[in-house]
GROMACS .gro file of C-alpha atoms in nm:
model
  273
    1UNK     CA    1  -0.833  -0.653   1.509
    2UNK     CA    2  -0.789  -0.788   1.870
    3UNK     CA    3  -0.895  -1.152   1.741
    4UNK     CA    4  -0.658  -1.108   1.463
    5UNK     CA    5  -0.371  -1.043   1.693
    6UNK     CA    6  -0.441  -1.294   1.980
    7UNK     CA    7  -0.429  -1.543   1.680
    8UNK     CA    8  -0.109  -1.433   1.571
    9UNK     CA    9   0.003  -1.473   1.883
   10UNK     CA   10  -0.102  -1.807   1.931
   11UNK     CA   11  -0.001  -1.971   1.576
   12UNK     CA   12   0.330  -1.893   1.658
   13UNK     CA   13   0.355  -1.999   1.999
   14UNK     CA   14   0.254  -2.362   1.853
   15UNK     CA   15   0.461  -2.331   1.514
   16UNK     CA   16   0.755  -2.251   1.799
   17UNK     CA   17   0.658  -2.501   2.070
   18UNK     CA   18   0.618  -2.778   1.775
   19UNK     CA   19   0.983  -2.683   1.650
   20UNK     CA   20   1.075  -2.780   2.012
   21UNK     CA   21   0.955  -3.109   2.024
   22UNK     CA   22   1.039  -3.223   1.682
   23UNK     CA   23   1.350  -3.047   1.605
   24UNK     CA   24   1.429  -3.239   1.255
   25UNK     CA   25   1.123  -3.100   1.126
   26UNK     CA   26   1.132  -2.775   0.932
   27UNK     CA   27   0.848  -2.556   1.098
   28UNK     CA   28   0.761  -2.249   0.894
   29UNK     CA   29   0.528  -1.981   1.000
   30UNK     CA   30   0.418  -1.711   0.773
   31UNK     CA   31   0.256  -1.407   0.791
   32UNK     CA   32   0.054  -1.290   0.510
   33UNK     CA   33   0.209  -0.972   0.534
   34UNK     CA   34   0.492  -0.883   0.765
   35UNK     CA   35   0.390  -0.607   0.940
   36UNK     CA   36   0.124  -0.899   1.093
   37UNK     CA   37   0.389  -0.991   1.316
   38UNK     CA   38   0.349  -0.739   1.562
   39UNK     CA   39   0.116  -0.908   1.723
   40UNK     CA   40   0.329  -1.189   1.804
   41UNK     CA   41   0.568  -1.018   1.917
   42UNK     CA   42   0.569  -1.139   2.287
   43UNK     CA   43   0.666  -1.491   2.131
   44UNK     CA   44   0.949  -1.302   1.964
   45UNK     CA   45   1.102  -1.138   2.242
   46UNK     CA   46   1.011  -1.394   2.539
   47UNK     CA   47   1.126  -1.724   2.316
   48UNK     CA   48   1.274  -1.636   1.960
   49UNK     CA   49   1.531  -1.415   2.080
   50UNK     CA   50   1.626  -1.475   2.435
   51UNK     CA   51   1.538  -1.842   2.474
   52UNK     CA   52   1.869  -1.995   2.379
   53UNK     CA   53   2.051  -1.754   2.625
   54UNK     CA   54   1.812  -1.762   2.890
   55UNK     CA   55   1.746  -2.138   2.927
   56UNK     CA   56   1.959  -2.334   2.700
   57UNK     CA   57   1.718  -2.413   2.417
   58UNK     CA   58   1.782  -2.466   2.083
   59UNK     CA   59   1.551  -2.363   1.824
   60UNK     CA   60   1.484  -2.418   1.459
   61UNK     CA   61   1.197  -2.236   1.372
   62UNK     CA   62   1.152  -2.010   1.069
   63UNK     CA   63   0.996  -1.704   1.023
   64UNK     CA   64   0.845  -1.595   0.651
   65UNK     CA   65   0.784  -1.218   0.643
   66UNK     CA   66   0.679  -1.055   0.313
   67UNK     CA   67   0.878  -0.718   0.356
   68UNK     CA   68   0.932  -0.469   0.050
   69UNK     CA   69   0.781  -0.152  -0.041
   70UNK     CA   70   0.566  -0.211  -0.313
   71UNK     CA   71   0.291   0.066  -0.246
   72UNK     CA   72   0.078  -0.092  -0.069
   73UNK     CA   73   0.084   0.139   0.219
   74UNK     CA   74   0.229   0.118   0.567
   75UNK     CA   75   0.023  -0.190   0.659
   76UNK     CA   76   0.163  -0.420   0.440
   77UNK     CA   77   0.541  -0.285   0.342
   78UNK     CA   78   0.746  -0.314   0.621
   79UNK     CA   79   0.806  -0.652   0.884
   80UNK     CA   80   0.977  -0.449   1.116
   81UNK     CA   81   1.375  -0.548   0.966
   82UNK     CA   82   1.511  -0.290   1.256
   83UNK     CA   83   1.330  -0.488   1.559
   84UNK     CA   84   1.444  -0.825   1.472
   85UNK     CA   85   1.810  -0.706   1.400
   86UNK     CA   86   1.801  -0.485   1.747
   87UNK     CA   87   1.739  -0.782   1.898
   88UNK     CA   88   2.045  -0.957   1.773
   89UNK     CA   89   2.327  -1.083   1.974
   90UNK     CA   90   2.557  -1.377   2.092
   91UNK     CA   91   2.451  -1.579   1.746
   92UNK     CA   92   2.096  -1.579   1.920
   93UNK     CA   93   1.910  -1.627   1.526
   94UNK     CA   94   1.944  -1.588   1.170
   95UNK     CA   95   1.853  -1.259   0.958
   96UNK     CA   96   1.813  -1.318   0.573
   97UNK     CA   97   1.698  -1.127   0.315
   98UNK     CA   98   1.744  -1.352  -0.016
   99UNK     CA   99   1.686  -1.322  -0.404
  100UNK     CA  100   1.728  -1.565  -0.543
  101UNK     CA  101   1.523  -1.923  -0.580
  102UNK     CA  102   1.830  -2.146  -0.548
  103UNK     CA  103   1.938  -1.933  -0.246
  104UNK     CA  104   1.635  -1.910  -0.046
  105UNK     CA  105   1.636  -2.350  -0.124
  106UNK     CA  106   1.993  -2.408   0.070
  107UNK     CA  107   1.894  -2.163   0.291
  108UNK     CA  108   1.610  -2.357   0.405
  109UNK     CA  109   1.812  -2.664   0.395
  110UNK     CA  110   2.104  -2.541   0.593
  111UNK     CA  111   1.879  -2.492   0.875
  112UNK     CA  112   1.838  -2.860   0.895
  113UNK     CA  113   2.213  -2.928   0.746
  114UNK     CA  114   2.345  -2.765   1.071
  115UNK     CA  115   2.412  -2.989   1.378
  116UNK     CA  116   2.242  -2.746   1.572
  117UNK     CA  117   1.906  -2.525   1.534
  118UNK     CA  118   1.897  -2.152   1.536
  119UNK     CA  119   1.554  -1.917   1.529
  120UNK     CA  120   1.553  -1.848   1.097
  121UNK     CA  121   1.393  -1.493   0.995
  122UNK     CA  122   1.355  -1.431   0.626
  123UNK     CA  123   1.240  -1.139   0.445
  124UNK     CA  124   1.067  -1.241   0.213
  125UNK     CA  125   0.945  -0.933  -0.068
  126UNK     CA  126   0.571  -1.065  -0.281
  127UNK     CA  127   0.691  -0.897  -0.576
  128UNK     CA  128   1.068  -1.140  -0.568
  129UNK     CA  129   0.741  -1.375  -0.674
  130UNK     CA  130   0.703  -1.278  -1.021
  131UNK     CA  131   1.059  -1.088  -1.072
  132UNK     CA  132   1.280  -1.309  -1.354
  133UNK     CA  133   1.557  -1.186  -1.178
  134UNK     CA  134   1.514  -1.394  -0.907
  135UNK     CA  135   1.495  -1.744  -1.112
  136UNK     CA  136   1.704  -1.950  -1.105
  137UNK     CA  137   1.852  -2.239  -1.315
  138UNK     CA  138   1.812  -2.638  -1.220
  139UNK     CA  139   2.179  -2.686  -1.172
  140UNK     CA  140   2.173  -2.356  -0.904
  141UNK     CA  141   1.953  -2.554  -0.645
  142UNK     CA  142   2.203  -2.898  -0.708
  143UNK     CA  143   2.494  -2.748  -0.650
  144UNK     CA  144   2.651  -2.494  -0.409
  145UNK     CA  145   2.524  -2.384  -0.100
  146UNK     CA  146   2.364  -2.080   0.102
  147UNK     CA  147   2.539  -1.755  -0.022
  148UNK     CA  148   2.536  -1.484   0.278
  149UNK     CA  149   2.630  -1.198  -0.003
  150UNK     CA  150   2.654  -1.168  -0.392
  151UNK     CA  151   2.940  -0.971  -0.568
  152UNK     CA  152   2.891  -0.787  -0.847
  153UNK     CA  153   2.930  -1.083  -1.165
  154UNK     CA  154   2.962  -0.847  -1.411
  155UNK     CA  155   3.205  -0.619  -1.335
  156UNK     CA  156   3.535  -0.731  -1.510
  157UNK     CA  157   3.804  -0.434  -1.340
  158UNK     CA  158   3.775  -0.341  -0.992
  159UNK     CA  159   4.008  -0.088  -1.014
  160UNK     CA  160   3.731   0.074  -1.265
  161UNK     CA  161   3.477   0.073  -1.006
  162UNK     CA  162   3.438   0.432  -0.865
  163UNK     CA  163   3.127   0.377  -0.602
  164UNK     CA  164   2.970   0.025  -0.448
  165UNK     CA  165   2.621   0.013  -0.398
  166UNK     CA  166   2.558  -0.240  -0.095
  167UNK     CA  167   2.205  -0.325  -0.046
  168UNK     CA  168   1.945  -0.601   0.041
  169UNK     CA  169   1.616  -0.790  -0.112
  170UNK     CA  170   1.376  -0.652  -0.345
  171UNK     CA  171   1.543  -0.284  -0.425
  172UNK     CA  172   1.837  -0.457  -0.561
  173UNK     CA  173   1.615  -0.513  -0.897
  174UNK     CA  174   1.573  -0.150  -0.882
  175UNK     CA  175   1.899  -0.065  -0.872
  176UNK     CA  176   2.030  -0.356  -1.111
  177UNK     CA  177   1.762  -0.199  -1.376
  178UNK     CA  178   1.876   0.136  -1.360
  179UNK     CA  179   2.219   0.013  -1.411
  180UNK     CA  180   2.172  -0.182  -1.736
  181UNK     CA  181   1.943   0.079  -1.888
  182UNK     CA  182   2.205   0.334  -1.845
  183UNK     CA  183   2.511   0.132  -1.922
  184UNK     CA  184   2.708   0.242  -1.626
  185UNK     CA  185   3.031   0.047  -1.581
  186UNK     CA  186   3.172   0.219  -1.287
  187UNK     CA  187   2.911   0.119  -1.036
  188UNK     CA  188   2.928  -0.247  -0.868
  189UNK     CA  189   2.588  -0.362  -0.663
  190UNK     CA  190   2.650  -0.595  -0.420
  191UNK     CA  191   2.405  -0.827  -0.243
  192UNK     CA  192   2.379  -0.863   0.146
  193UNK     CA  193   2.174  -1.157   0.156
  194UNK     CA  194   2.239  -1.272   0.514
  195UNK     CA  195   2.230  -0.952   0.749
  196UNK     CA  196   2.277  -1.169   1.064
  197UNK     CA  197   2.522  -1.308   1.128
  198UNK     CA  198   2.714  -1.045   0.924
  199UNK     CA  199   2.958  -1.164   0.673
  200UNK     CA  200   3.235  -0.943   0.792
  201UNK     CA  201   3.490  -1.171   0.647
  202UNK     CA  202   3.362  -1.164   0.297
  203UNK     CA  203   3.284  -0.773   0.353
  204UNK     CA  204   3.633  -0.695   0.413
  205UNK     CA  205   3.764  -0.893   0.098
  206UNK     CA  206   3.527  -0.712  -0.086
  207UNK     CA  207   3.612  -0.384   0.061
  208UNK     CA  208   3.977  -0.472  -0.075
  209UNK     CA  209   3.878  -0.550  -0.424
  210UNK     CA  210   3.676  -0.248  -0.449
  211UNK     CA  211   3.917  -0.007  -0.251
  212UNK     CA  212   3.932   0.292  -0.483
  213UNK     CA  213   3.542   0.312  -0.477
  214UNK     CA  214   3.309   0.499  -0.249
  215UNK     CA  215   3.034   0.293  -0.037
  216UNK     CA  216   2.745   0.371   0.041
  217UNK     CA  217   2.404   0.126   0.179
  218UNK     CA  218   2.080   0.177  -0.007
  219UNK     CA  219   1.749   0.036   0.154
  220UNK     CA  220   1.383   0.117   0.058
  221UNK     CA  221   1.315   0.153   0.433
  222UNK     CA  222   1.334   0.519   0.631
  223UNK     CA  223   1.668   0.586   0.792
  224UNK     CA  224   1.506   0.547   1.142
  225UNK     CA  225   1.396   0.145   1.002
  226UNK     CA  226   1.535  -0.130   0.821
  227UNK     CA  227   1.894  -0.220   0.855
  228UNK     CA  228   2.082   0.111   0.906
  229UNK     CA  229   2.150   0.164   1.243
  230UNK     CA  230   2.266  -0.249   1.261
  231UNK     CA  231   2.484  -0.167   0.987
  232UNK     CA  232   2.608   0.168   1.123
  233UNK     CA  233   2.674  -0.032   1.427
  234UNK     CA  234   2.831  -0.334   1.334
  235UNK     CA  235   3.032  -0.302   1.006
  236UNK     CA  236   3.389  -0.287   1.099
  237UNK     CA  237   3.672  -0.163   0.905
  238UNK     CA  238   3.442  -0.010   0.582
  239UNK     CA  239   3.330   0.361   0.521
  240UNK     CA  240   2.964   0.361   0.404
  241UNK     CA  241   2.672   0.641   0.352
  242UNK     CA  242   2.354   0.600   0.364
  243UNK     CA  243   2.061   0.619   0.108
  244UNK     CA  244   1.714   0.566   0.227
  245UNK     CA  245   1.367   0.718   0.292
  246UNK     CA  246   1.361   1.037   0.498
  247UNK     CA  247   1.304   0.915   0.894
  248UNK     CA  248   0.944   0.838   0.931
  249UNK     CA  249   0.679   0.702   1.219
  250UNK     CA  250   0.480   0.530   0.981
  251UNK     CA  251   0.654   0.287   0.793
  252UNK     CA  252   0.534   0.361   0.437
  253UNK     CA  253   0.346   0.626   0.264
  254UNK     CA  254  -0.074   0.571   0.239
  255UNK     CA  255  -0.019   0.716  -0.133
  256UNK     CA  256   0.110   0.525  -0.425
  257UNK     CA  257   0.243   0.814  -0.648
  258UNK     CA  258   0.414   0.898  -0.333
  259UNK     CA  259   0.590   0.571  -0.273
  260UNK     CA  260   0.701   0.557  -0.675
  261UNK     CA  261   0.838   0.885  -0.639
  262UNK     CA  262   1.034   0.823  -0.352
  263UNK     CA  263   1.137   0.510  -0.446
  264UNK     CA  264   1.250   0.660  -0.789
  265UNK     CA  265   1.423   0.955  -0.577
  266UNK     CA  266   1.657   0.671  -0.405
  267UNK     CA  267   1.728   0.513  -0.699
  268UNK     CA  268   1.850   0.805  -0.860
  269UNK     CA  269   2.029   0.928  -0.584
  270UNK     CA  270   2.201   0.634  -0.532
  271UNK     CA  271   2.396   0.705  -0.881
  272UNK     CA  272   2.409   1.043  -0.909
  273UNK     CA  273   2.523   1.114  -0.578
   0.00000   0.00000   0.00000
């Protein structure tokens, strides 16, 4: 365990030290699961995070984190969403979450678009992999750009829309499911697929479409984890509750008819409620 760390440790402190010196190369480092992060997490907080306020140095390096609960048990479901975004100020890095191919393309090419670097940390769930839903067609990737949230497409009359889902990565596919089984028309889901920076802007035009409706934030994570609190925190101007996972230590449950249960349990709450 202690090698596995140390190497963490030290694969990113080159992946980060190499984005230094060559900063028109796109340096990706990727754990194999997210939660592996933790043990470079002095590279985080010491460079990642601070290094652009602290010494005036620019950054582009990304970080891939599988992160989505998948039952696989608390070593490999959670990157630690709630560490990263606590660690968020002063346009310090970027906080994505995507899901969709084309998106997660011109998000990777933005970084290098932009006349200037920023630290890039993507969620990135294993089972967006193999989900159709996240396909996407040729003329996506040629056209368009980075989308920091999705509306609902197929909701036709906002004034029919009685409650707005907001959520992030993987559980969308969940939710989107459940919605098209059942045929319900007065729910719209929409997409936060950059958490930081937040899209307040394009929030609060949304908020005004849907401004009959009730909002609430669903995430797969426990309350105490994920993006919560950040959102709690930092959404201006919109009334939202909160579906999640009861508050936890642990990140995820060891058992996997415990994880489909509760993951079933959010689901459902988030439509019945």
């Amino acid at each position: 365990i202690y090698n596995s760390l140390l190497s963490e440790y030290a694969v990113l402190g080159f992946e980060y030290g190499y984005a230094l010196a060559n900063p028109n190369a796109l340096v990706l480092w990727e754990a194999q699961f997210g939660d592996f992060c933790n043990g470079a997490q002095i590279i985080i907080d010491q460079f990642i995070a601070g290094a652009e306020t602290k010494w005036q140095r620019m950054n582009g390096v990304v970080l891939l984190l599988p992160h989505g609960y998948e039952g696989q048990g608390p070593e490999h479901s959670s990157a630690r969403m709630e560490r990263f975004l606590q660690q968020c100020a002063e346009l310090n890095m970027v906080i994505t979450n995507v899901t969709t191919a084309s998106n997660y393309f011109h998000l990777l090419r933005r970084q290098l678009a932009w006349p200037f670097r920023k630290p890039l940390v993507n969620f990135t769930p294993k089972a967006n992999l193999r989900h159709p839903g996240t396909y996407s067609m040729v003329n996506e990737f040629c056209n368009g750009g980075f989308k920091e949230i999705y509306d609902d497409t197929a909701v036709t009359d906002a004034g029919a829309i009685k409650k707005v889902i907001m959520c992030s990565g993987k559980i969308y596919f969940d939710l989107l499911e459940k919605k098209n089984k059942e045929g319900i028309t007065d729910v719209a889901i929409i997409r936060l697929e950059q958490i930081f920076p937040l899209p307040q802007n394009q929030l609060d035009e949304l908020y005004k479409k849907y401004s009959k409706a009730i909002w609430y934030w669903v995430q797969e994570e426990p309350v105490n984890m994920g993006a919560a609190t950040f959102l709690r925190m930092n959404v201006k101007n919109i009334n939202f509750y909160i579906i999640s996972r009861q508050a936890s230590a642990a990140t995820a449950t060891g058992y996997a008819k415990v994880h489909a249960k509760e993951q079933a349990e959010i689901v459902n709450t988030a439509f019945t409620i």
